[in-house]
Amino acid sequence: MPPAAAAGPGPLPPARPVRQPVVPAAGPSGAAPVETTARLRPVRVPAYAPPETPVETTTRLRPIRERRRGRTLAVGACLVLGLGLIGGALAGVWLAASGDGKPAEPPGYAVAKELWHNAPVDTLFPRTLTAPQAGPGPSARTWTRVVVAPDAPCAPASVAPKLLAALRPLGCERVLRATYTDATASSVLTVGLVFTRADVTAQRALGGRGLATRLGQDVPPALPGPGTVAAGFGPAQRAGWWAAAPTDLPVVVTAVSGFADGRAVDRAVPADQAVKRDRTDAVAQSGLGHEALGIADRLEKQLRTTALNAAKEEEQR
């Protein structure tokens, strides 16, 4: 055994050189070398990036209202259009009114009041009336006049009770009536023209085509014709009926239909109900509702044409 070293301080050993870390090469396992921070590529800051200075947060930004120019223009256009329509309607009412605030009379209205004694009977009640597509369906109707009554005063014998009560305050003038038969001579129809002295406002208050509903079960009287197919046409034979008050003529048009063979009917049916498709009673199935409604409409058109022609003749004089 060698002898022990002597105690006490001795000379310091020489300093060891500092070894730099060596990156190991890829070993047999194939692991890639790890890149140190000393070899990382520097990250460049884009030139357009804003400087990192304190900025105002969105919570303190003033809200900017969305521009709705298109919607504003649309609202404005609707407002202008609405005002224009209202103004036009009011202007139409003002122009249509007469100086005393009453509606102006339609053309031929005043002349029509005198047609009951100024127009020939063949003009008011043509010998033959034709109504295309008068029904049922597209079928046409043709009626031939068989009897005409002289003009008569407004009385229960020629005007139904409720209609007479409604027209008397307006000035019920005269009543003209005639009876027709259809092309097959299987039905008969009495039509009436009740002339009034009503002004336009009162005439319109009668209800136009809604007059029959207002009157309820107010069947017009029948006009029989001795020696004709309408010889047995009386109160019990009335089957379908109608009444209308044109707003442009001072007249009420009435019609009542029945079977030409004289058979009685339990209850007369208003024409607007008798023409409904779901009805299966004899009045509806026979077309008597179409008869009453069709001939009344045809006579109304005939009277309107006569009044307009008479008004033109007066203007030319």
Tab-separated table of C-alpha atoms in Angstrom, residues 129-143 290 293-295 297-298 301:
chain	number	residue	atom	x	y	z
A	129	LEU	CA	-136.830	38.653	-74.490
A	130	THR	CA	-133.636	36.649	-74.789
A	131	ALA	CA	-131.053	36.137	-72.054
A	132	PRO	CA	-127.892	34.202	-73.004
A	133	GLN	CA	-126.523	31.993	-70.229
A	134	ALA	CA	-129.414	32.758	-67.907
A	135	GLY	CA	-129.148	29.234	-66.498
A	136	PRO	CA	-129.135	26.740	-65.152
A	137	GLY	CA	-125.553	26.512	-66.357
A	138	PRO	CA	-124.790	28.152	-69.708
A	139	SER	CA	-128.272	27.566	-71.103
A	140	ALA	CA	-129.997	30.518	-72.776
A	141	ARG	CA	-133.539	31.639	-72.028
A	142	THR	CA	-136.201	33.036	-74.329
A	143	TRP	CA	-139.512	34.475	-73.167
A	290	HIS	CA	-133.359	31.141	-62.889
A	293	LEU	CA	-133.802	36.196	-61.842
A	294	GLY	CA	-132.980	36.124	-65.563
A	295	ILE	CA	-136.039	37.981	-66.817
A	297	ASP	CA	-132.097	41.305	-65.058
A	298	ARG	CA	-132.978	41.431	-68.744
A	301	LYS	CA	-130.921	46.284	-68.807
